[in-house]
């Protein structure tokens, strides 16, 4: 209706949240001017001062509701103004007042404001009548889709009522069938005409309730054209369709035993089915009985390559026992090409070679291939002589098999992390998990007088090499270092790649502490030699080493490692390229160090030592930048670049993470708004949220403030959260997630696949996106099990409607593979490293000029 450049809008509304959303919406549309007012007086003053105001949004709260005359005055004062009424649910509105308001207001919208709804109000004022679920509206197509899905095709009888004159304006097929009306007799009638003994006075009561509460529940007796009576429950909700106030009536038909109702009921139950729950058997039993199936069981493939292992049966064991003894050549051949085989009627005559089908005279047969990896390859089988509802059975069984497949995928996912290999893929050294076990083992078996040492080894300035010379060189360096470590550890113990550029030695068989320092010093000495790279160049590198001893410095693994780490930190602080042993006398110093580290961190923000770097996320289909992930960087004056992997845990331990988190959030929002102003792109910004931040009571308020102050539109702000066990309080985390989404922001699940949460929990996180962990991406082309897990993850994500971001994409091979699997976004060194805002700006500039050239 109006072009936004000509809109001078006044938002007169008490509710801060609504005001804020409305402001964001108009601001984004580059509206000419936006004014806000909290009260009637302020609004009036604003209008007087700014006669150009031509669009007013008025919250119909107590302030305004009984003042239609005043609104009319406004209308006269600013000719041709477009007035939108904002209906709040918490204000009691009498019918009379309400009707009067309708006369002076152009359209109505609902609180909490959905910007999409305003969009539709302003843009698509002329489109056909739509049923609007305020929160869900996206665009025209989607609206139509919702209407079809939730109204037309719904099995629940539904009716639309014009609130003004109480007449029925539309109803769906189910409603039509319920009343058995041969013509459209009910259209135009008062809605309570279909209720028996319902008086006009009662109708008025109902209206009042609706106006006050937005919804109400009634029990009515109805009578159809043949005079049959029945009791129904009617649920009425007030809504707005194209500016008209309506009531949506939904009938819960207590006597309804229709077939579809049952199917839908089963489907609904299936949505919540969980194969690991103890109720699964009763769940499936009721399904099998309703479908009239004789058997339903699961068979697994054994090492022999045959499907001959009974995994589970929901019916008599004789069926799977017979199944594993017969050949199923036909079925298996078919299953190679497709995922399922569904044969209706005379299966046993159609496939005479299958003795199993013959033995039980199976008429209807269903088999689904549930495949995760060669080790998890199973068949979901069902069938019977008298299946009652074939189409519904197919639907339900295939859904059930899908659920089972997801269950398998999830099981595999968990298992893969439990039975992860012992070795680090790059260096061949044992990995963190394994050395942890070895340390535990040593402690457990230690006799009186036994001693051992832990050496924590960290490369000095490795990050710089990795970031400036590239990952391949970084890998070569890590490999060389691991060779030096292996050479020196000899028979004393084991050596592991602990994480990134951290290594650890466990020196088991030492009689004196001397041995540990000797080994450490030899390592330093060997590091003096430059490392030869495959491209012919050389590189000089040093390491720092921290040592702790059992039992002197600790009796358990955590303490021992922590003390070695403290010693390592000490070595770094004292100038790197040295060995430091944890000292008891250091204790005071350590505390001091920790305080210092905390103080440093605290100062880091003020000193400008903390920086936000941004790594682009790439849209897999368009190859274009879709958004960024904000990654923190700490440039310490003495220690150089400190990796977030190192200081985020310290920040978490000390509680500093809250402050650092807000710093990053604010910086990222500011920078994104800056980019949007420069380039006008709808780019997304993802900010990492530590699990600890979820326990922060002020989190939501702070996010809200940051949004408001930086003027970022919440829909561009995404938070990456992990499915970690660190979420001590799952309930409070879930509630934080919910509130974040309510603010209009989105959520991504970070490091997906590495956590230990249940599928059920994942479903509860209202995340739009899953970020596949780097470890899976790394193994593309190398590890078939990981690939199978990736594939299952993609299927799972698609099923629950999540988008997928693959992180750590480094090679073209990985990209192609992920692309083929339908990955939505990529992030990784192949496309771009994390960069400071200036660099990002440059890239976007280049992009813009490239686009310009292309368009010329
Ligand atoms: P993350 O959230 O999983 O971030 C992705 C990490 O992968 C980043 O490491 C990024 O630099 C790195 N990366 C991206 N592409 C590639 C690739 O192709 N290959 C390889 N090898 N690495 C790649 P970074 O920046 O060192 O961050 C490490 C972790 O520290 C992050 O892992 C995140 O958990 C945490 N972190 C970083 N910034 C923040 C922050 O502002 N707040 C919080 N709470 N945590 C942060
Ligand atoms: Ca992240
Ligand atoms: Ca990640």
PDB file of C-alpha atoms in Angstrom, residues 533-729:
ATOM      1  CA  UNK A 533      59.644 -28.728   5.247  1.00  0.00           C
ATOM      2  CA  UNK A 534      58.668 -30.636   2.148  1.00  0.00           C
ATOM      3  CA  UNK A 535      58.728 -27.486   0.051  1.00  0.00           C
ATOM      4  CA  UNK A 536      62.437 -27.172   0.737  1.00  0.00           C
ATOM      5  CA  UNK A 537      62.242 -24.415   3.314  1.00  0.00           C
ATOM      6  CA  UNK A 538      63.143 -24.584   6.970  1.00  0.00           C
ATOM      7  CA  UNK A 539      61.447 -23.356  10.041  1.00  0.00           C
ATOM      8  CA  UNK A 540      62.666 -22.696  13.565  1.00  0.00           C
ATOM      9  CA  UNK A 541      60.467 -23.498  16.423  1.00  0.00           C
ATOM     10  CA  UNK A 542      60.711 -23.937  20.170  1.00  0.00           C
ATOM     11  CA  UNK A 543      58.591 -25.674  22.765  1.00  0.00           C
ATOM     12  CA  UNK A 544      57.775 -25.049  26.393  1.00  0.00           C
ATOM     13  CA  UNK A 545      57.412 -27.922  28.840  1.00  0.00           C
ATOM     14  CA  UNK A 546      55.729 -28.178  32.223  1.00  0.00           C
ATOM     15  CA  UNK A 547      56.325 -31.149  34.536  1.00  0.00           C
ATOM     16  CA  UNK A 548      54.441 -32.605  37.486  1.00  0.00           C
ATOM     17  CA  UNK A 549      55.224 -35.730  39.541  1.00  0.00           C
ATOM     18  CA  UNK A 550      53.093 -38.422  41.031  1.00  0.00           C
ATOM     19  CA  UNK A 551      52.536 -38.721  43.973  1.00  0.00           C
ATOM     20  CA  UNK A 552      54.269 -35.522  45.027  1.00  0.00           C
ATOM     21  CA  UNK A 553      52.016 -33.097  43.164  1.00  0.00           C
ATOM     22  CA  UNK A 554      48.778 -34.998  43.117  1.00  0.00           C
ATOM     23  CA  UNK A 555      47.105 -38.352  43.544  1.00  0.00           C
ATOM     24  CA  UNK A 556      44.657 -38.096  40.690  1.00  0.00           C
ATOM     25  CA  UNK A 557      44.841 -37.389  36.999  1.00  0.00           C
ATOM     26  CA  UNK A 558      43.067 -34.052  36.981  1.00  0.00           C
ATOM     27  CA  UNK A 559      45.363 -32.573  39.615  1.00  0.00           C
ATOM     28  CA  UNK A 560      48.493 -33.914  37.991  1.00  0.00           C
ATOM     29  CA  UNK A 561      47.593 -32.522  34.587  1.00  0.00           C
ATOM     30  CA  UNK A 562      46.543 -29.221  36.033  1.00  0.00           C
ATOM     31  CA  UNK A 563      49.834 -28.841  37.828  1.00  0.00           C
ATOM     32  CA  UNK A 564      51.816 -29.752  34.729  1.00  0.00           C
ATOM     33  CA  UNK A 565      49.771 -27.126  32.940  1.00  0.00           C
ATOM     34  CA  UNK A 566      50.517 -24.542  35.600  1.00  0.00           C
ATOM     35  CA  UNK A 567      54.211 -25.328  35.240  1.00  0.00           C
ATOM     36  CA  UNK A 568      53.875 -24.999  31.471  1.00  0.00           C
ATOM     37  CA  UNK A 569      52.269 -21.626  31.865  1.00  0.00           C
ATOM     38  CA  UNK A 570      55.135 -20.675  34.118  1.00  0.00           C
ATOM     39  CA  UNK A 571      57.611 -21.726  31.430  1.00  0.00           C
ATOM     40  CA  UNK A 572      55.808 -19.593  28.885  1.00  0.00           C
ATOM     41  CA  UNK A 573      55.675 -16.588  31.158  1.00  0.00           C
ATOM     42  CA  UNK A 574      59.382 -16.882  31.806  1.00  0.00           C
ATOM     43  CA  UNK A 575      60.200 -16.513  28.161  1.00  0.00           C
ATOM     44  CA  UNK A 576      59.258 -19.823  26.563  1.00  0.00           C
ATOM     45  CA  UNK A 577      61.664 -22.437  25.168  1.00  0.00           C
ATOM     46  CA  UNK A 578      62.220 -23.842  28.635  1.00  0.00           C
ATOM     47  CA  UNK A 579      61.264 -26.489  31.141  1.00  0.00           C
ATOM     48  CA  UNK A 580      59.470 -25.673  34.342  1.00  0.00           C
ATOM     49  CA  UNK A 581      58.697 -28.080  37.142  1.00  0.00           C
ATOM     50  CA  UNK A 582      55.709 -27.532  39.337  1.00  0.00           C
ATOM     51  CA  UNK A 583      56.929 -26.378  42.715  1.00  0.00           C
ATOM     52  CA  UNK A 584      55.091 -26.421  45.997  1.00  0.00           C
ATOM     53  CA  UNK A 585      56.619 -23.066  46.813  1.00  0.00           C
ATOM     54  CA  UNK A 586      55.085 -21.921  43.576  1.00  0.00           C
ATOM     55  CA  UNK A 587      51.727 -22.416  45.157  1.00  0.00           C
ATOM     56  CA  UNK A 588      51.411 -18.832  46.252  1.00  0.00           C
ATOM     57  CA  UNK A 589      52.834 -17.799  42.967  1.00  0.00           C
ATOM     58  CA  UNK A 590      50.393 -19.968  41.102  1.00  0.00           C
ATOM     59  CA  UNK A 591      47.492 -18.435  42.864  1.00  0.00           C
ATOM     60  CA  UNK A 592      49.015 -15.105  42.061  1.00  0.00           C
ATOM     61  CA  UNK A 593      49.456 -16.182  38.477  1.00  0.00           C
ATOM     62  CA  UNK A 594      45.900 -17.233  38.255  1.00  0.00           C
ATOM     63  CA  UNK A 595      44.744 -13.989  39.705  1.00  0.00           C
ATOM     64  CA  UNK A 596      47.080 -12.250  37.332  1.00  0.00           C
ATOM     65  CA  UNK A 597      45.723 -14.208  34.405  1.00  0.00           C
ATOM     66  CA  UNK A 598      42.235 -13.259  35.490  1.00  0.00           C
ATOM     67  CA  UNK A 599      43.239  -9.669  35.936  1.00  0.00           C
ATOM     68  CA  UNK A 600      44.931  -9.802  32.576  1.00  0.00           C
ATOM     69  CA  UNK A 601      41.808 -11.137  31.037  1.00  0.00           C
ATOM     70  CA  UNK A 602      39.758  -8.513  32.760  1.00  0.00           C
ATOM     71  CA  UNK A 603      42.123  -5.828  31.549  1.00  0.00           C
ATOM     72  CA  UNK A 604      42.333  -7.384  28.151  1.00  0.00           C
ATOM     73  CA  UNK A 605      39.022  -5.856  27.164  1.00  0.00           C
ATOM     74  CA  UNK A 606      40.008  -2.350  28.257  1.00  0.00           C
ATOM     75  CA  UNK A 607      43.500  -2.700  26.855  1.00  0.00           C
ATOM     76  CA  UNK A 608      42.051  -3.699  23.534  1.00  0.00           C
ATOM     77  CA  UNK A 609      43.820  -7.034  23.656  1.00  0.00           C
ATOM     78  CA  UNK A 610      40.707  -9.013  22.882  1.00  0.00           C
ATOM     79  CA  UNK A 611      39.659  -9.006  19.279  1.00  0.00           C
ATOM     80  CA  UNK A 612      36.800 -10.457  17.365  1.00  0.00           C
ATOM     81  CA  UNK A 613      37.716 -12.328  14.231  1.00  0.00           C
ATOM     82  CA  UNK A 614      35.094 -13.409  11.765  1.00  0.00           C
ATOM     83  CA  UNK A 615      34.983 -16.550   9.712  1.00  0.00           C
ATOM     84  CA  UNK A 616      32.548 -16.501   6.790  1.00  0.00           C
ATOM     85  CA  UNK A 617      29.911 -19.175   6.371  1.00  0.00           C
ATOM     86  CA  UNK A 618      29.327 -20.011   2.757  1.00  0.00           C
ATOM     87  CA  UNK A 619      26.004 -20.885   1.210  1.00  0.00           C
ATOM     88  CA  UNK A 620      26.613 -24.256  -0.427  1.00  0.00           C
ATOM     89  CA  UNK A 621      24.314 -23.613  -3.349  1.00  0.00           C
ATOM     90  CA  UNK A 622      25.221 -20.058  -4.261  1.00  0.00           C
ATOM     91  CA  UNK A 623      28.849 -20.078  -3.072  1.00  0.00           C
ATOM     92  CA  UNK A 624      28.115 -16.697  -1.573  1.00  0.00           C
ATOM     93  CA  UNK A 625      28.783 -15.493   1.941  1.00  0.00           C
ATOM     94  CA  UNK A 626      25.755 -16.099   4.112  1.00  0.00           C
ATOM     95  CA  UNK A 627      27.116 -14.910   7.412  1.00  0.00           C
ATOM     96  CA  UNK A 628      29.926 -15.151   9.916  1.00  0.00           C
ATOM     97  CA  UNK A 629      30.993 -16.833  13.082  1.00  0.00           C
ATOM     98  CA  UNK A 630      32.609 -14.512  15.593  1.00  0.00           C
ATOM     99  CA  UNK A 631      35.756 -16.058  17.094  1.00  0.00           C
ATOM    100  CA  UNK A 632      37.657 -14.450  19.877  1.00  0.00           C
ATOM    101  CA  UNK A 633      41.389 -13.689  19.726  1.00  0.00           C
ATOM    102  CA  UNK A 634      43.610 -12.584  22.554  1.00  0.00           C
ATOM    103  CA  UNK A 635      46.832 -10.824  21.644  1.00  0.00           C
ATOM    104  CA  UNK A 636      48.813 -10.754  24.851  1.00  0.00           C
ATOM    105  CA  UNK A 637      51.705  -8.266  24.969  1.00  0.00           C
ATOM    106  CA  UNK A 638      54.137 -10.889  26.328  1.00  0.00           C
ATOM    107  CA  UNK A 639      52.688 -14.189  25.311  1.00  0.00           C
ATOM    108  CA  UNK A 640      51.599 -13.271  21.812  1.00  0.00           C
ATOM    109  CA  UNK A 641      48.478 -14.790  20.387  1.00  0.00           C
ATOM    110  CA  UNK A 642      46.746 -16.960  22.953  1.00  0.00           C
ATOM    111  CA  UNK A 643      44.335 -19.475  21.478  1.00  0.00           C
ATOM    112  CA  UNK A 644      40.756 -19.362  22.731  1.00  0.00           C
ATOM    113  CA  UNK A 645      41.134 -23.082  23.384  1.00  0.00           C
ATOM    114  CA  UNK A 646      43.572 -22.031  26.109  1.00  0.00           C
ATOM    115  CA  UNK A 647      41.922 -19.082  27.769  1.00  0.00           C
ATOM    116  CA  UNK A 648      38.206 -19.752  27.308  1.00  0.00           C
ATOM    117  CA  UNK A 649      38.406 -22.589  29.890  1.00  0.00           C
ATOM    118  CA  UNK A 650      40.175 -20.226  32.302  1.00  0.00           C
ATOM    119  CA  UNK A 651      37.548 -17.617  31.643  1.00  0.00           C
ATOM    120  CA  UNK A 652      34.901 -20.245  32.330  1.00  0.00           C
ATOM    121  CA  UNK A 653      36.521 -21.372  35.569  1.00  0.00           C
ATOM    122  CA  UNK A 654      36.859 -17.851  36.859  1.00  0.00           C
ATOM    123  CA  UNK A 655      33.441 -16.713  35.740  1.00  0.00           C
ATOM    124  CA  UNK A 656      35.023 -14.155  33.425  1.00  0.00           C
ATOM    125  CA  UNK A 657      33.331 -15.829  30.496  1.00  0.00           C
ATOM    126  CA  UNK A 658      30.178 -13.857  31.189  1.00  0.00           C
ATOM    127  CA  UNK A 659      31.895 -10.549  30.656  1.00  0.00           C
ATOM    128  CA  UNK A 660      33.965 -11.768  27.742  1.00  0.00           C
ATOM    129  CA  UNK A 661      30.855 -13.276  26.225  1.00  0.00           C
ATOM    130  CA  UNK A 662      29.034  -9.936  26.349  1.00  0.00           C
ATOM    131  CA  UNK A 663      32.051  -8.162  24.943  1.00  0.00           C
ATOM    132  CA  UNK A 664      32.065 -10.507  21.951  1.00  0.00           C
ATOM    133  CA  UNK A 665      28.311 -10.322  21.510  1.00  0.00           C
ATOM    134  CA  UNK A 666      28.345  -6.541  21.472  1.00  0.00           C
ATOM    135  CA  UNK A 667      31.368  -6.280  19.209  1.00  0.00           C
ATOM    136  CA  UNK A 668      29.972  -8.813  16.757  1.00  0.00           C
ATOM    137  CA  UNK A 669      26.610  -7.026  16.627  1.00  0.00           C
ATOM    138  CA  UNK A 670      28.244  -3.639  16.139  1.00  0.00           C
ATOM    139  CA  UNK A 671      30.448  -4.950  13.375  1.00  0.00           C
ATOM    140  CA  UNK A 672      27.569  -6.662  11.632  1.00  0.00           C
ATOM    141  CA  UNK A 673      25.435  -3.536  11.764  1.00  0.00           C
ATOM    142  CA  UNK A 674      28.413  -1.639  10.337  1.00  0.00           C
ATOM    143  CA  UNK A 675      28.704  -4.125   7.486  1.00  0.00           C
ATOM    144  CA  UNK A 676      24.991  -3.957   6.832  1.00  0.00           C
ATOM    145  CA  UNK A 677      25.122  -0.199   6.649  1.00  0.00           C
ATOM    146  CA  UNK A 678      28.052  -0.334   4.226  1.00  0.00           C
ATOM    147  CA  UNK A 679      26.863  -3.144   2.039  1.00  0.00           C
ATOM    148  CA  UNK A 680      23.193  -3.521   2.822  1.00  0.00           C
ATOM    149  CA  UNK A 681      23.385  -7.289   2.970  1.00  0.00           C
ATOM    150  CA  UNK A 682      21.208  -9.493   5.129  1.00  0.00           C
ATOM    151  CA  UNK A 683      24.143 -11.371   6.603  1.00  0.00           C
ATOM    152  CA  UNK A 684      23.928 -13.526   9.692  1.00  0.00           C
ATOM    153  CA  UNK A 685      26.224 -13.271  12.713  1.00  0.00           C
ATOM    154  CA  UNK A 686      26.837 -16.284  14.920  1.00  0.00           C
ATOM    155  CA  UNK A 687      28.193 -15.799  18.402  1.00  0.00           C
ATOM    156  CA  UNK A 688      29.448 -18.650  20.580  1.00  0.00           C
ATOM    157  CA  UNK A 689      27.703 -19.098  23.900  1.00  0.00           C
ATOM    158  CA  UNK A 690      29.536 -21.012  26.567  1.00  0.00           C
ATOM    159  CA  UNK A 691      27.314 -23.455  28.507  1.00  0.00           C
ATOM    160  CA  UNK A 692      28.189 -21.449  31.577  1.00  0.00           C
ATOM    161  CA  UNK A 693      26.612 -18.354  30.144  1.00  0.00           C
ATOM    162  CA  UNK A 694      23.306 -20.180  30.035  1.00  0.00           C
ATOM    163  CA  UNK A 695      23.249 -20.172  33.816  1.00  0.00           C
ATOM    164  CA  UNK A 696      23.632 -16.408  33.881  1.00  0.00           C
ATOM    165  CA  UNK A 697      20.386 -14.889  35.105  1.00  0.00           C
ATOM    166  CA  UNK A 698      20.951 -11.678  33.200  1.00  0.00           C
ATOM    167  CA  UNK A 699      21.645 -13.360  29.900  1.00  0.00           C
ATOM    168  CA  UNK A 700      18.349 -12.590  28.234  1.00  0.00           C
ATOM    169  CA  UNK A 701      18.182  -9.018  29.509  1.00  0.00           C
ATOM    170  CA  UNK A 702      21.730  -8.404  28.353  1.00  0.00           C
ATOM    171  CA  UNK A 703      21.105  -9.843  24.911  1.00  0.00           C
ATOM    172  CA  UNK A 704      18.028  -7.693  24.658  1.00  0.00           C
ATOM    173  CA  UNK A 705      20.030  -4.600  25.644  1.00  0.00           C
ATOM    174  CA  UNK A 706      22.766  -5.389  23.176  1.00  0.00           C
ATOM    175  CA  UNK A 707      20.220  -5.837  20.412  1.00  0.00           C
ATOM    176  CA  UNK A 708      18.601  -2.586  21.301  1.00  0.00           C
ATOM    177  CA  UNK A 709      21.788  -0.605  21.670  1.00  0.00           C
ATOM    178  CA  UNK A 710      23.519  -1.901  18.588  1.00  0.00           C
ATOM    179  CA  UNK A 711      20.227  -1.831  16.632  1.00  0.00           C
ATOM    180  CA  UNK A 712      20.998  -5.230  15.150  1.00  0.00           C
ATOM    181  CA  UNK A 713      17.879  -6.934  13.922  1.00  0.00           C
ATOM    182  CA  UNK A 714      17.504 -10.028  16.117  1.00  0.00           C
ATOM    183  CA  UNK A 715      16.816 -12.257  13.155  1.00  0.00           C
ATOM    184  CA  UNK A 716      20.430 -11.791  12.063  1.00  0.00           C
ATOM    185  CA  UNK A 717      21.806 -12.808  15.419  1.00  0.00           C
ATOM    186  CA  UNK A 718      22.505 -16.487  15.918  1.00  0.00           C
ATOM    187  CA  UNK A 719      23.937 -18.219  18.969  1.00  0.00           C
ATOM    188  CA  UNK A 720      26.065 -21.320  18.788  1.00  0.00           C
ATOM    189  CA  UNK A 721      25.526 -23.592  21.726  1.00  0.00           C
ATOM    190  CA  UNK A 722      26.988 -27.002  22.431  1.00  0.00           C
ATOM    191  CA  UNK A 723      25.088 -30.116  23.381  1.00  0.00           C
ATOM    192  CA  UNK A 724      27.664 -30.532  26.115  1.00  0.00           C
ATOM    193  CA  UNK A 725      27.382 -32.266  29.450  1.00  0.00           C
ATOM    194  CA  UNK A 726      28.456 -28.938  30.867  1.00  0.00           C
ATOM    195  CA  UNK A 727      24.836 -27.899  30.754  1.00  0.00           C
ATOM    196  CA  UNK A 728      24.525 -28.676  34.391  1.00  0.00           C
ATOM    197  CA  UNK A 729      21.021 -27.427  34.553  1.00  0.00           C
TER     198      UNK A 729
END
